């Protein structure tokens, strides 16, 4: 199991879209690509944005379950993509954290280019391209995982 997170970093839909487009911009030199592989579930939205920006129509998934809300456990491979050794393919995920999932996908597709929107120091060496680095103790709150609610002022947090 992973260590508890001390900080939270909420990401809005607009910020995620902007950062996924920035990722696509960095990846534009990889053309032509055979296809994009999204790591589910977090990589689905960024992969769709990147595929659109790079005009890639073939999208596959690698389905791995390793998170339960705020903890990372053992990875469970649910589906492998049809991409051979990964040559000509782009793997997209929302985040590389500890690198557990990335190591599994790298072993499956050693010749693919691996890109994430966000990277933490422990997993960063496993990806080829990323946009934003965050500290290892930061928990990113993606827009599909949160809902709007009242936020206690920082000064008052923990006093009640």
PDB file of C-alpha atoms in Angstrom:
ATOM      1  CA  UNK A   1       0.000   0.000   0.000  1.00  0.00           C
ATOM      2  CA  UNK A   2       1.160   3.541  -0.659  1.00  0.00           C
ATOM      3  CA  UNK A   3       1.794   6.188   1.949  1.00  0.00           C
ATOM      4  CA  UNK A   4      -1.048   8.574   2.852  1.00  0.00           C
ATOM      5  CA  UNK A   5      -1.067  11.828   0.936  1.00  0.00           C
ATOM      6  CA  UNK A   6      -0.447  15.055   2.841  1.00  0.00           C
ATOM      7  CA  UNK A   7      -1.484  17.529   0.160  1.00  0.00           C
ATOM      8  CA  UNK A   8      -4.362  17.694  -2.285  1.00  0.00           C
ATOM      9  CA  UNK A   9      -4.194  19.314  -5.689  1.00  0.00           C
ATOM     10  CA  UNK A  10      -7.630  19.777  -7.286  1.00  0.00           C
ATOM     11  CA  UNK A  11      -7.615  19.843 -11.088  1.00  0.00           C
ATOM     12  CA  UNK A  12     -10.519  21.414 -12.972  1.00  0.00           C
ATOM     13  CA  UNK A  13     -11.830  20.170 -16.306  1.00  0.00           C
ATOM     14  CA  UNK A  14     -10.394  23.278 -17.958  1.00  0.00           C
ATOM     15  CA  UNK A  15      -6.957  22.752 -16.436  1.00  0.00           C
ATOM     16  CA  UNK A  16      -6.921  19.083 -17.405  1.00  0.00           C
ATOM     17  CA  UNK A  17      -7.935  19.958 -20.963  1.00  0.00           C
ATOM     18  CA  UNK A  18      -5.256  22.656 -21.204  1.00  0.00           C
ATOM     19  CA  UNK A  19      -2.566  20.299 -19.831  1.00  0.00           C
ATOM     20  CA  UNK A  20      -3.626  17.412 -22.096  1.00  0.00           C
ATOM     21  CA  UNK A  21      -3.375  19.752 -25.094  1.00  0.00           C
ATOM     22  CA  UNK A  22       0.076  20.837 -23.887  1.00  0.00           C
ATOM     23  CA  UNK A  23       1.010  17.157 -23.754  1.00  0.00           C
ATOM     24  CA  UNK A  24      -0.221  16.712 -27.330  1.00  0.00           C
ATOM     25  CA  UNK A  25       1.876  19.690 -28.394  1.00  0.00           C
ATOM     26  CA  UNK A  26       4.980  18.040 -26.913  1.00  0.00           C
ATOM     27  CA  UNK A  27       4.086  14.769 -28.643  1.00  0.00           C
ATOM     28  CA  UNK A  28       3.376  16.258 -32.072  1.00  0.00           C
ATOM     29  CA  UNK A  29       6.848  15.297 -33.358  1.00  0.00           C
ATOM     30  CA  UNK A  30       6.045  11.582 -32.872  1.00  0.00           C
ATOM     31  CA  UNK A  31       3.912  11.503 -36.005  1.00  0.00           C
ATOM     32  CA  UNK A  32       2.926   9.239 -37.602  1.00  0.00           C
ATOM     33  CA  UNK A  33       1.496   7.053 -34.854  1.00  0.00           C
ATOM     34  CA  UNK A  34      -0.216   3.698 -35.289  1.00  0.00           C
ATOM     35  CA  UNK A  35      -2.522   4.489 -32.397  1.00  0.00           C
ATOM     36  CA  UNK A  36      -3.006   5.616 -28.820  1.00  0.00           C
ATOM     37  CA  UNK A  37      -3.376   3.325 -25.824  1.00  0.00           C
ATOM     38  CA  UNK A  38      -5.215   4.767 -22.831  1.00  0.00           C
ATOM     39  CA  UNK A  39      -4.483   3.331 -19.398  1.00  0.00           C
ATOM     40  CA  UNK A  40      -7.882   2.985 -17.792  1.00  0.00           C
ATOM     41  CA  UNK A  41      -9.562   4.623 -16.249  1.00  0.00           C
ATOM     42  CA  UNK A  42      -7.586   7.786 -15.585  1.00  0.00           C
ATOM     43  CA  UNK A  43      -5.941   7.892 -18.987  1.00  0.00           C
ATOM     44  CA  UNK A  44      -9.192   7.775 -20.966  1.00  0.00           C
ATOM     45  CA  UNK A  45      -9.936  11.507 -20.943  1.00  0.00           C
ATOM     46  CA  UNK A  46      -6.366  12.694 -21.602  1.00  0.00           C
ATOM     47  CA  UNK A  47      -5.958  10.023 -24.314  1.00  0.00           C
ATOM     48  CA  UNK A  48      -9.100  11.255 -26.069  1.00  0.00           C
ATOM     49  CA  UNK A  49      -7.810  14.829 -26.025  1.00  0.00           C
ATOM     50  CA  UNK A  50      -4.323  13.839 -27.198  1.00  0.00           C
ATOM     51  CA  UNK A  51      -5.730  11.580 -29.945  1.00  0.00           C
ATOM     52  CA  UNK A  52      -7.951  14.400 -31.166  1.00  0.00           C
ATOM     53  CA  UNK A  53      -5.101  16.923 -31.222  1.00  0.00           C
ATOM     54  CA  UNK A  54      -2.751  14.501 -33.014  1.00  0.00           C
ATOM     55  CA  UNK A  55      -5.546  13.320 -35.344  1.00  0.00           C
ATOM     56  CA  UNK A  56      -5.143   9.682 -34.315  1.00  0.00           C
ATOM     57  CA  UNK A  57      -8.278   7.599 -34.861  1.00  0.00           C
ATOM     58  CA  UNK A  58      -7.163   4.221 -33.531  1.00  0.00           C
ATOM     59  CA  UNK A  59      -7.474   4.061 -29.745  1.00  0.00           C
ATOM     60  CA  UNK A  60      -7.060   0.976 -27.576  1.00  0.00           C
ATOM     61  CA  UNK A  61      -6.933   0.452 -23.829  1.00  0.00           C
ATOM     62  CA  UNK A  62      -4.879  -1.365 -21.286  1.00  0.00           C
ATOM     63  CA  UNK A  63      -7.080  -1.960 -18.267  1.00  0.00           C
ATOM     64  CA  UNK A  64      -5.314  -2.142 -14.917  1.00  0.00           C
ATOM     65  CA  UNK A  65      -6.932  -1.711 -11.508  1.00  0.00           C
ATOM     66  CA  UNK A  66      -4.560  -0.601  -8.757  1.00  0.00           C
ATOM     67  CA  UNK A  67      -6.212   2.280  -6.887  1.00  0.00           C
ATOM     68  CA  UNK A  68      -8.978   2.351  -4.312  1.00  0.00           C
ATOM     69  CA  UNK A  69      -9.829   6.007  -3.718  1.00  0.00           C
ATOM     70  CA  UNK A  70      -6.606   7.178  -1.987  1.00  0.00           C
ATOM     71  CA  UNK A  71      -4.523   4.025  -1.737  1.00  0.00           C
ATOM     72  CA  UNK A  72      -2.568   2.072  -4.291  1.00  0.00           C
ATOM     73  CA  UNK A  73      -2.521  -1.689  -3.963  1.00  0.00           C
ATOM     74  CA  UNK A  74      -1.531  -4.604  -6.150  1.00  0.00           C
ATOM     75  CA  UNK A  75      -2.128  -4.114  -9.848  1.00  0.00           C
ATOM     76  CA  UNK A  76      -4.704  -6.346 -11.479  1.00  0.00           C
ATOM     77  CA  UNK A  77      -4.485  -6.598 -15.292  1.00  0.00           C
ATOM     78  CA  UNK A  78      -8.001  -6.730 -16.722  1.00  0.00           C
ATOM     79  CA  UNK A  79      -7.261  -6.266 -20.462  1.00  0.00           C
ATOM     80  CA  UNK A  80      -4.168  -6.073 -22.638  1.00  0.00           C
ATOM     81  CA  UNK A  81      -4.043  -4.031 -25.853  1.00  0.00           C
ATOM     82  CA  UNK A  82      -3.503  -5.440 -29.347  1.00  0.00           C
ATOM     83  CA  UNK A  83      -0.296  -3.523 -30.056  1.00  0.00           C
ATOM     84  CA  UNK A  84       2.525  -6.059 -30.268  1.00  0.00           C
ATOM     85  CA  UNK A  85       5.661  -4.687 -28.610  1.00  0.00           C
ATOM     86  CA  UNK A  86       4.277  -1.135 -28.765  1.00  0.00           C
ATOM     87  CA  UNK A  87       6.270   0.092 -31.780  1.00  0.00           C
ATOM     88  CA  UNK A  88       4.468   3.097 -33.253  1.00  0.00           C
ATOM     89  CA  UNK A  89       2.061   3.368 -30.331  1.00  0.00           C
ATOM     90  CA  UNK A  90       1.572   6.107 -27.763  1.00  0.00           C
ATOM     91  CA  UNK A  91       0.542   5.182 -24.214  1.00  0.00           C
ATOM     92  CA  UNK A  92      -1.351   7.925 -22.346  1.00  0.00           C
ATOM     93  CA  UNK A  93      -2.219   8.104 -18.658  1.00  0.00           C
ATOM     94  CA  UNK A  94      -3.335  10.888 -16.392  1.00  0.00           C
ATOM     95  CA  UNK A  95      -0.556  10.351 -13.842  1.00  0.00           C
ATOM     96  CA  UNK A  96       2.497   8.296 -13.033  1.00  0.00           C
ATOM     97  CA  UNK A  97       2.682   7.956  -9.241  1.00  0.00           C
ATOM     98  CA  UNK A  98       4.813   5.193  -7.724  1.00  0.00           C
ATOM     99  CA  UNK A  99       5.463   3.653 -11.122  1.00  0.00           C
ATOM    100  CA  UNK A 100       3.849   0.282 -10.359  1.00  0.00           C
ATOM    101  CA  UNK A 101       1.324   0.514 -13.189  1.00  0.00           C
ATOM    102  CA  UNK A 102       3.884   2.104 -15.523  1.00  0.00           C
ATOM    103  CA  UNK A 103       6.328  -0.789 -14.984  1.00  0.00           C
ATOM    104  CA  UNK A 104       3.650  -3.322 -15.914  1.00  0.00           C
ATOM    105  CA  UNK A 105       2.666  -1.420 -19.047  1.00  0.00           C
ATOM    106  CA  UNK A 106       6.321  -0.865 -20.015  1.00  0.00           C
ATOM    107  CA  UNK A 107       6.902  -4.627 -19.797  1.00  0.00           C
ATOM    108  CA  UNK A 108       3.857  -5.239 -22.021  1.00  0.00           C
ATOM    109  CA  UNK A 109       4.753  -2.565 -24.579  1.00  0.00           C
ATOM    110  CA  UNK A 110       8.502  -1.877 -24.288  1.00  0.00           C
ATOM    111  CA  UNK A 111       8.768   0.051 -27.578  1.00  0.00           C
ATOM    112  CA  UNK A 112       5.795   2.369 -27.062  1.00  0.00           C
ATOM    113  CA  UNK A 113       6.195   6.032 -26.158  1.00  0.00           C
ATOM    114  CA  UNK A 114       4.785   6.599 -22.659  1.00  0.00           C
ATOM    115  CA  UNK A 115       3.236   9.987 -21.839  1.00  0.00           C
ATOM    116  CA  UNK A 116       1.389  11.309 -18.798  1.00  0.00           C
ATOM    117  CA  UNK A 117      -0.143  14.632 -17.923  1.00  0.00           C
ATOM    118  CA  UNK A 118       1.211  14.576 -14.358  1.00  0.00           C
ATOM    119  CA  UNK A 119       4.300  12.876 -12.921  1.00  0.00           C
ATOM    120  CA  UNK A 120       5.534  12.256  -9.393  1.00  0.00           C
ATOM    121  CA  UNK A 121       9.243  11.762  -8.680  1.00  0.00           C
ATOM    122  CA  UNK A 122       9.028   8.000  -7.995  1.00  0.00           C
ATOM    123  CA  UNK A 123       7.396   7.260 -11.358  1.00  0.00           C
ATOM    124  CA  UNK A 124       8.886  10.011 -13.483  1.00  0.00           C
ATOM    125  CA  UNK A 125      11.834   7.964 -14.848  1.00  0.00           C
ATOM    126  CA  UNK A 126       9.349   5.496 -16.376  1.00  0.00           C
ATOM    127  CA  UNK A 127       7.660   7.993 -18.702  1.00  0.00           C
ATOM    128  CA  UNK A 128       9.073   9.568 -21.834  1.00  0.00           C
ATOM    129  CA  UNK A 129       6.993  12.750 -21.808  1.00  0.00           C
ATOM    130  CA  UNK A 130       4.927  14.582 -19.180  1.00  0.00           C
ATOM    131  CA  UNK A 131       3.622  18.097 -18.583  1.00  0.00           C
ATOM    132  CA  UNK A 132       3.539  18.799 -14.837  1.00  0.00           C
ATOM    133  CA  UNK A 133       5.523  17.341 -11.952  1.00  0.00           C
ATOM    134  CA  UNK A 134       3.969  17.260  -8.472  1.00  0.00           C
ATOM    135  CA  UNK A 135       5.489  16.157  -5.178  1.00  0.00           C
ATOM    136  CA  UNK A 136       5.198  12.521  -4.145  1.00  0.00           C
ATOM    137  CA  UNK A 137       2.999  13.376  -1.147  1.00  0.00           C
ATOM    138  CA  UNK A 138       0.420  15.236  -3.266  1.00  0.00           C
ATOM    139  CA  UNK A 139      -2.900  13.585  -4.094  1.00  0.00           C
ATOM    140  CA  UNK A 140      -4.299  14.903  -7.372  1.00  0.00           C
ATOM    141  CA  UNK A 141      -8.073  15.318  -7.313  1.00  0.00           C
ATOM    142  CA  UNK A 142      -9.145  14.777 -10.895  1.00  0.00           C
ATOM    143  CA  UNK A 143     -12.421  16.363 -12.048  1.00  0.00           C
ATOM    144  CA  UNK A 144     -14.131  12.972 -12.542  1.00  0.00           C
ATOM    145  CA  UNK A 145     -13.426  12.073  -8.893  1.00  0.00           C
ATOM    146  CA  UNK A 146     -14.846  15.140  -7.152  1.00  0.00           C
ATOM    147  CA  UNK A 147     -18.027  17.131  -6.861  1.00  0.00           C
ATOM    148  CA  UNK A 148     -18.644  20.704  -5.841  1.00  0.00           C
ATOM    149  CA  UNK A 149     -19.022  21.242  -2.112  1.00  0.00           C
ATOM    150  CA  UNK A 150     -18.445  23.932   0.495  1.00  0.00           C
ATOM    151  CA  UNK A 151     -14.754  24.515   1.267  1.00  0.00           C
ATOM    152  CA  UNK A 152     -13.852  25.568   4.802  1.00  0.00           C
ATOM    153  CA  UNK A 153     -11.506  28.595   4.826  1.00  0.00           C
ATOM    154  CA  UNK A 154      -7.896  27.463   5.272  1.00  0.00           C
ATOM    155  CA  UNK A 155      -7.562  29.333   8.567  1.00  0.00           C
ATOM    156  CA  UNK A 156     -10.546  27.468  10.042  1.00  0.00           C
ATOM    157  CA  UNK A 157      -9.643  23.957   8.907  1.00  0.00           C
ATOM    158  CA  UNK A 158      -9.067  21.580  11.768  1.00  0.00           C
ATOM    159  CA  UNK A 159     -10.550  23.940  14.403  1.00  0.00           C
ATOM    160  CA  UNK A 160     -14.000  22.379  14.455  1.00  0.00           C
TER     161      UNK A 160
END
